Coordinates of C-alpha atoms in Angstrom, one line a residue:
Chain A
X1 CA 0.0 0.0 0.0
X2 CA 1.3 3.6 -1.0
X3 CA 0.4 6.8 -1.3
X4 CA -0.7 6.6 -5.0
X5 CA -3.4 4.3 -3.6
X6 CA -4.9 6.5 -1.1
X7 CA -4.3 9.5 -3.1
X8 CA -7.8 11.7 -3.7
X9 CA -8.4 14.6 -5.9
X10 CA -7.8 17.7 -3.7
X11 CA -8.7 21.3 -4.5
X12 CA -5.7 23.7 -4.3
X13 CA -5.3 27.6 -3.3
X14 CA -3.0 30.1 -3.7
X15 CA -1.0 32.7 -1.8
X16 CA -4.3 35.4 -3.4
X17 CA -6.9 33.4 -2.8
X18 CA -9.3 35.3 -0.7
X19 CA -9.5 33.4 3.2
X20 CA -13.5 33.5 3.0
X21 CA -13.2 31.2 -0.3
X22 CA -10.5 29.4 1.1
X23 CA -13.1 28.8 4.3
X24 CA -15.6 28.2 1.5
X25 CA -13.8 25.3 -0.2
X26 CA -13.1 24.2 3.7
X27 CA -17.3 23.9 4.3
X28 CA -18.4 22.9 1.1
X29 CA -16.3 20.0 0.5
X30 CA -15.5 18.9 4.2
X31 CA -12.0 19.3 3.8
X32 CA -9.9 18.9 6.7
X33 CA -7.1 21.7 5.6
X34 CA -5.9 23.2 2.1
X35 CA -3.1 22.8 -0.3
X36 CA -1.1 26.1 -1.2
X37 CA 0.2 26.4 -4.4
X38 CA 2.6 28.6 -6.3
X39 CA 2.2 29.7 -9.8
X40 CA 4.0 26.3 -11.0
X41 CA 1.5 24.1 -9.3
X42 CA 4.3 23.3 -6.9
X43 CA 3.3 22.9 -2.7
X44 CA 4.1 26.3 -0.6
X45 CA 2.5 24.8 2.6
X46 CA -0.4 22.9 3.6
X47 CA -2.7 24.8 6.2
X48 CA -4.8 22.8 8.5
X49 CA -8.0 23.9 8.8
X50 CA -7.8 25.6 12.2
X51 CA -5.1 27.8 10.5
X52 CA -7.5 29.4 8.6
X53 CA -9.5 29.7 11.3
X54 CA -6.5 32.0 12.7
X55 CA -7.5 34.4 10.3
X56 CA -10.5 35.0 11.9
X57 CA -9.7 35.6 15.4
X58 CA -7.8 39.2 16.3
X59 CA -4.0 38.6 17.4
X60 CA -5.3 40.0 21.2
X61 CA -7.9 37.2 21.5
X62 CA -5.3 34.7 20.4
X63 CA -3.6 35.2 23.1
X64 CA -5.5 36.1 25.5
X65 CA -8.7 33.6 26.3
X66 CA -9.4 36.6 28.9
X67 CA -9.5 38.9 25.9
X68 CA -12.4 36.6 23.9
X69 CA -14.4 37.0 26.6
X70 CA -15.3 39.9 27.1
X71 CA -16.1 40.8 23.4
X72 CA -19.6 40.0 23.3
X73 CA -21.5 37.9 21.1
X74 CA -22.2 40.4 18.4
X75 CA -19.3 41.4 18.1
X76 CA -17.8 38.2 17.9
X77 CA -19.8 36.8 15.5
X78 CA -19.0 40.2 13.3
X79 CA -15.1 39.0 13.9
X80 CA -15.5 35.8 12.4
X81 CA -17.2 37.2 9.3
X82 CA -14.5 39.7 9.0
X83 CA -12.4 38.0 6.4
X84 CA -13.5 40.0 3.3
X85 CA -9.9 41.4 2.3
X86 CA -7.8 38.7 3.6
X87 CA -5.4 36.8 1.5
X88 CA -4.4 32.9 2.1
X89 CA -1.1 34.9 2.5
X90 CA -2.1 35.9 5.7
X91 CA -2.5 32.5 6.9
X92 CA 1.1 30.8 5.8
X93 CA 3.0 30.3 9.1
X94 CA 6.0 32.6 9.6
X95 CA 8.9 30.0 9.7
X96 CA 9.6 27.6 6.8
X97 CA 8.3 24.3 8.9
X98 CA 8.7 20.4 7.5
X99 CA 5.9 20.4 4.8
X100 CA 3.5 17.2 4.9
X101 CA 4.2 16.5 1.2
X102 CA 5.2 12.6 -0.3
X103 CA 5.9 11.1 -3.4
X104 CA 3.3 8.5 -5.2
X105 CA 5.5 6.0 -3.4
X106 CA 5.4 6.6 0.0
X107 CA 4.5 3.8 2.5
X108 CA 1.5 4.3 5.0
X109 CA 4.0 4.0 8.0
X110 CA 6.0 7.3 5.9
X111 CA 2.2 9.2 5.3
X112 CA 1.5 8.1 9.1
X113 CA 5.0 9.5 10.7
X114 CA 5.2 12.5 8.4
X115 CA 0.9 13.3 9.2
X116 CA 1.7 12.5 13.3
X117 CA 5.3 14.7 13.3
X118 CA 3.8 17.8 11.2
X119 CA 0.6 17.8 13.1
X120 CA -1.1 17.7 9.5
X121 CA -4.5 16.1 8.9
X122 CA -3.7 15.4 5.2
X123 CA 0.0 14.9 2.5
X124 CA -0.2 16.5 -0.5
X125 CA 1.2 14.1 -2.8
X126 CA 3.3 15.3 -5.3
X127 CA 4.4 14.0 -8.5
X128 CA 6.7 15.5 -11.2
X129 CA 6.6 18.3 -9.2
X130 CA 3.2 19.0 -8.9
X131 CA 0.2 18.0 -6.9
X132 CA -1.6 15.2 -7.6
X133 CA -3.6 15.0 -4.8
X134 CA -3.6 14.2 -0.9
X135 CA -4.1 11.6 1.5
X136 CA -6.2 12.7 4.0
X137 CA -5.9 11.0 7.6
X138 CA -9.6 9.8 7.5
X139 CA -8.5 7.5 4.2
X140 CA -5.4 6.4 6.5
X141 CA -7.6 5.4 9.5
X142 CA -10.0 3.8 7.1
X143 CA -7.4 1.8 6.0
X144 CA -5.9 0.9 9.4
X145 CA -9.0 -0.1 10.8
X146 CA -10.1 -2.4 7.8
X147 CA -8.6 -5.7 7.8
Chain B
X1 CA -24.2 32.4 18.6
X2 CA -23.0 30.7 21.4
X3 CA -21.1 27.3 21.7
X4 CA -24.3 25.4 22.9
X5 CA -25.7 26.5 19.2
X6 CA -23.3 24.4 17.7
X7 CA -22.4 21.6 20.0
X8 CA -23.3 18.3 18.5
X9 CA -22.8 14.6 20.6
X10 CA -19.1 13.4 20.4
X11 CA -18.6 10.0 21.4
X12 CA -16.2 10.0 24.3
X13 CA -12.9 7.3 25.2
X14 CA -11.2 6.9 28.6
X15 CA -7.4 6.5 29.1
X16 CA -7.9 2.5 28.7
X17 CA -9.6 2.4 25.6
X18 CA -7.6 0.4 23.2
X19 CA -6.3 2.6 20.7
X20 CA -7.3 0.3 17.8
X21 CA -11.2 0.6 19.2
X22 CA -10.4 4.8 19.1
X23 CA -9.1 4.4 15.7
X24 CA -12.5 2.5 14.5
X25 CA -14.5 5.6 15.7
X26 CA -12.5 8.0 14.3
X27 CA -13.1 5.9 10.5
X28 CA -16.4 5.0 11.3
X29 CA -17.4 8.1 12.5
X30 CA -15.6 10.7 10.1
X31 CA -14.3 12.6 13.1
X32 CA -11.6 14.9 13.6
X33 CA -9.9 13.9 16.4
X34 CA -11.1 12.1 20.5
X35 CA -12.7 13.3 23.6
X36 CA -10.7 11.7 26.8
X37 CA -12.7 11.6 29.4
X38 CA -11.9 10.4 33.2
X39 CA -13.9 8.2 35.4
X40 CA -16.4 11.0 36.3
X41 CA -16.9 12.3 32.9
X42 CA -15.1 15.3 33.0
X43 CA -12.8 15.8 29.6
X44 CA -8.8 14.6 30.6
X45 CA -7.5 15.2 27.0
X46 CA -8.1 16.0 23.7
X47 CA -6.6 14.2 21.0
X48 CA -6.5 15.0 17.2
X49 CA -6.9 12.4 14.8
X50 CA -3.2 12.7 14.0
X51 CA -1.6 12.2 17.4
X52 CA -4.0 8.6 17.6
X53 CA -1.8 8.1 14.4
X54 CA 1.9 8.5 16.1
X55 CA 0.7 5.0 18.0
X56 CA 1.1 3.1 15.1
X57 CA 4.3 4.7 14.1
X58 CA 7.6 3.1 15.8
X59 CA 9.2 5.8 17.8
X60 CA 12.4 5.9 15.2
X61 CA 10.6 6.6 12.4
X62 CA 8.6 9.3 14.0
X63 CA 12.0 11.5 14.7
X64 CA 14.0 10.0 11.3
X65 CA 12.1 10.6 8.0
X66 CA 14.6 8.9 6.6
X67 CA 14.3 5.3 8.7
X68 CA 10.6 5.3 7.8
X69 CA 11.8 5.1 4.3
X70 CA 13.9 2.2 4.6
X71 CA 11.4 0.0 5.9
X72 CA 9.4 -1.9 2.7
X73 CA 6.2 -2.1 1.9
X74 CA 4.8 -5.4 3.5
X75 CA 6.7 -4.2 7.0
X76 CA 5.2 -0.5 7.0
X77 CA 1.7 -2.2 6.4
X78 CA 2.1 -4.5 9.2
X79 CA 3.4 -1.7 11.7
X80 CA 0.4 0.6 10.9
X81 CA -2.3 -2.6 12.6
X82 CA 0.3 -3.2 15.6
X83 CA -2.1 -1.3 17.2
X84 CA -3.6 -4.5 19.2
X85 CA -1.9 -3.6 22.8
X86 CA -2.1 -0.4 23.3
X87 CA -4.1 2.5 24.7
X88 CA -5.4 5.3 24.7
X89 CA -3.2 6.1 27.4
X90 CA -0.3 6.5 25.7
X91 CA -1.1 8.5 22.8
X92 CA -1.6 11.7 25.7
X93 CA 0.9 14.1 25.7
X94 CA 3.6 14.3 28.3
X95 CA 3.5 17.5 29.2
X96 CA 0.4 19.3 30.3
X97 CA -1.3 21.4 28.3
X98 CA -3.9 24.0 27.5
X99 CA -7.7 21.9 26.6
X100 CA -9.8 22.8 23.9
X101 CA -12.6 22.6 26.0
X102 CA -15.1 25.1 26.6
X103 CA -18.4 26.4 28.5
X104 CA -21.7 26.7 26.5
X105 CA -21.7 30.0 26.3
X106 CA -18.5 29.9 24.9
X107 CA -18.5 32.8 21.6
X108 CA -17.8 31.9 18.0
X109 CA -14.4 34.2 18.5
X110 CA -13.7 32.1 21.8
X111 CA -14.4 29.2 20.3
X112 CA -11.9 30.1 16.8
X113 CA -9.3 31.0 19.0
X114 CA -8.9 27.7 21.0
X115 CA -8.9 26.0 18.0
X116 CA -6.2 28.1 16.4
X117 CA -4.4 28.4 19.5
X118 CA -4.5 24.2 20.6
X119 CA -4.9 23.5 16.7
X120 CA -7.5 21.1 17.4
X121 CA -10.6 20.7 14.9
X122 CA -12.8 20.1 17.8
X123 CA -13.6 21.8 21.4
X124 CA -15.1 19.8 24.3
X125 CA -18.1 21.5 25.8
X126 CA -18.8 20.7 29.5
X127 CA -21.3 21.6 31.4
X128 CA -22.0 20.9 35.2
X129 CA -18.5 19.3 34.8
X130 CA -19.0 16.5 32.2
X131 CA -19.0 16.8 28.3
X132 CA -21.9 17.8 26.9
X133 CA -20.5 17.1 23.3
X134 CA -18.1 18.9 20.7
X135 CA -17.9 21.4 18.5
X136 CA -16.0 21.2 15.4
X137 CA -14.1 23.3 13.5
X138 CA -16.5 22.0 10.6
X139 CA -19.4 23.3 12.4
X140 CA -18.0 26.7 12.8
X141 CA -16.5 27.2 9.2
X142 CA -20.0 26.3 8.3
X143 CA -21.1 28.9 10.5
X144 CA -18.7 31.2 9.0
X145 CA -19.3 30.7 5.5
X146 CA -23.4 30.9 6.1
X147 CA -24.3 34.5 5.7

C-alpha cells in the first residue's frame, strides 16, 4: 500500500486566494485543511483547517482567552465574518516548517509519521513536481482499521 | 451564537480504551480527532486524529524521515495494525497542556481562538463538569461561511 493508492483529488489555493473562499472550499467540500500552491503548481504549505480559522480571530484574542471573553456575542460573530480582504497569505506560518508532502510512493507508515510529526491532517502528494492529490488521515484510518 | 448553538454529541474514550477501538471511531465516525474523558466524565484530553496516528508509528521513524523510508512495503503495512496492545493512554501528551474545552456559552471568536491556539478541529463543551458534546471546527466554518 502507498500513497498513490490512497491518493484523492484535492482542491488547491493560492497565496491570493481570498481566506472566506478558502473557508468556503473548507465547508463545502468537508475538507480537513488546504493545499497552497505557487504559480508552477508546486506545494508552498499545507494549512490545516484551524489555521485558517487563525485568520479569523484578532491577534489580542489569540492570546489572550481573557480577551475573547469579554467581546460580546455580536461582536464576535462580526469577527468571524471579517475575512472580506484577507489573502491565504495571511494564513502561511511565519517560519519555513517540515511540509507534509510525499511522493506517489510513500509507504502508509512514511504518510503516518510524516501526518503524526507535522501535526497535518492530510500529505499533498506530489508527483513531477506538482500536486496530484492528498491523502487525508480519515483514508489512512480507514485503512488501518479495515482488515 | 453561542457554543451550545453548535455543540453536537461526540462520542467520548477513557485512558484504557484500546487505541485500535479509538481508531474504529475515528473511520467509522468521520471525526476529527477524540474526547478523553476520566472516570467521572469530566474531559482529561483531547486528541486529534493525528496524534492517535503516532501510536502506530515506531518511535524511530517518528523522529527519522529517513528510517521510515527504509522499511518496505509489507513491513510499513504490518506496523500501521500493531495497534492490538495499546491505549489510549499513551497517545496523551507528556506535558500538560492548555484543553480545547469550553463552557456553553462559549463565543464563536472564543471558540476560533482555541482551536487556532491548541490546533484542534474540535472543542469539548462541558457543562455541570462533564462533556456535553463537541464542536467542530467544521461546524463553525460552516457557521462562517453561512451569511
Amino acid at each position: 500500500m502507498r500513497a498513490i493508492d490512497l491518493v484523492t483529488e484535492f482542491p488547491t489555493v493560492t497565496v491570493d486566494t481570498p481566506v472566506i473562499d478558502a473557508a468556503r472550499l473548507l465547508a463545502d467540500q468537508d475538507l480537513p485543511g488546504l493545499i497552497v500552491v505557487d504559480e508552477r503548481g508546486r506545494p508552498l504549505s499545507i494549512l490545516p483547517g484551524t489555521q485558517v480559522l487563525r485568520l479569523a480571530v484578532p491577534t489580542y484574542c489569540m492570546d489572550d482567552p481573557a480577551l475573547a471573553r469579554v467581546v460580546d456575542e455580536a461582536h464576535a460573530d462580526l469577527f468571524l465574518r471579517s475575512l472580506a480582504h484577507r489573502t491565504v497569505r495571511e494564513a502561511l506560518p511565519e517560519k519555513p516548517r517540515e511540509l507534509p508532502v510525499s511522493g506517489p510512493d510513500a509507504t502508509v507508515l512514511e504518510l503516518a509519521a510524516l501526518m503524526a510529526r507535522t501535526h497535518s491532517p492530510l500529505v499533498a502528494v506530489v508527483e513531477g513536481g506538482s500536486v496530484r492529490g492528498a491523502v487525508t488521515l480519515q483514508a489512512l484510518v480507514d485503512r488501518l482499521v479495515r482488515d
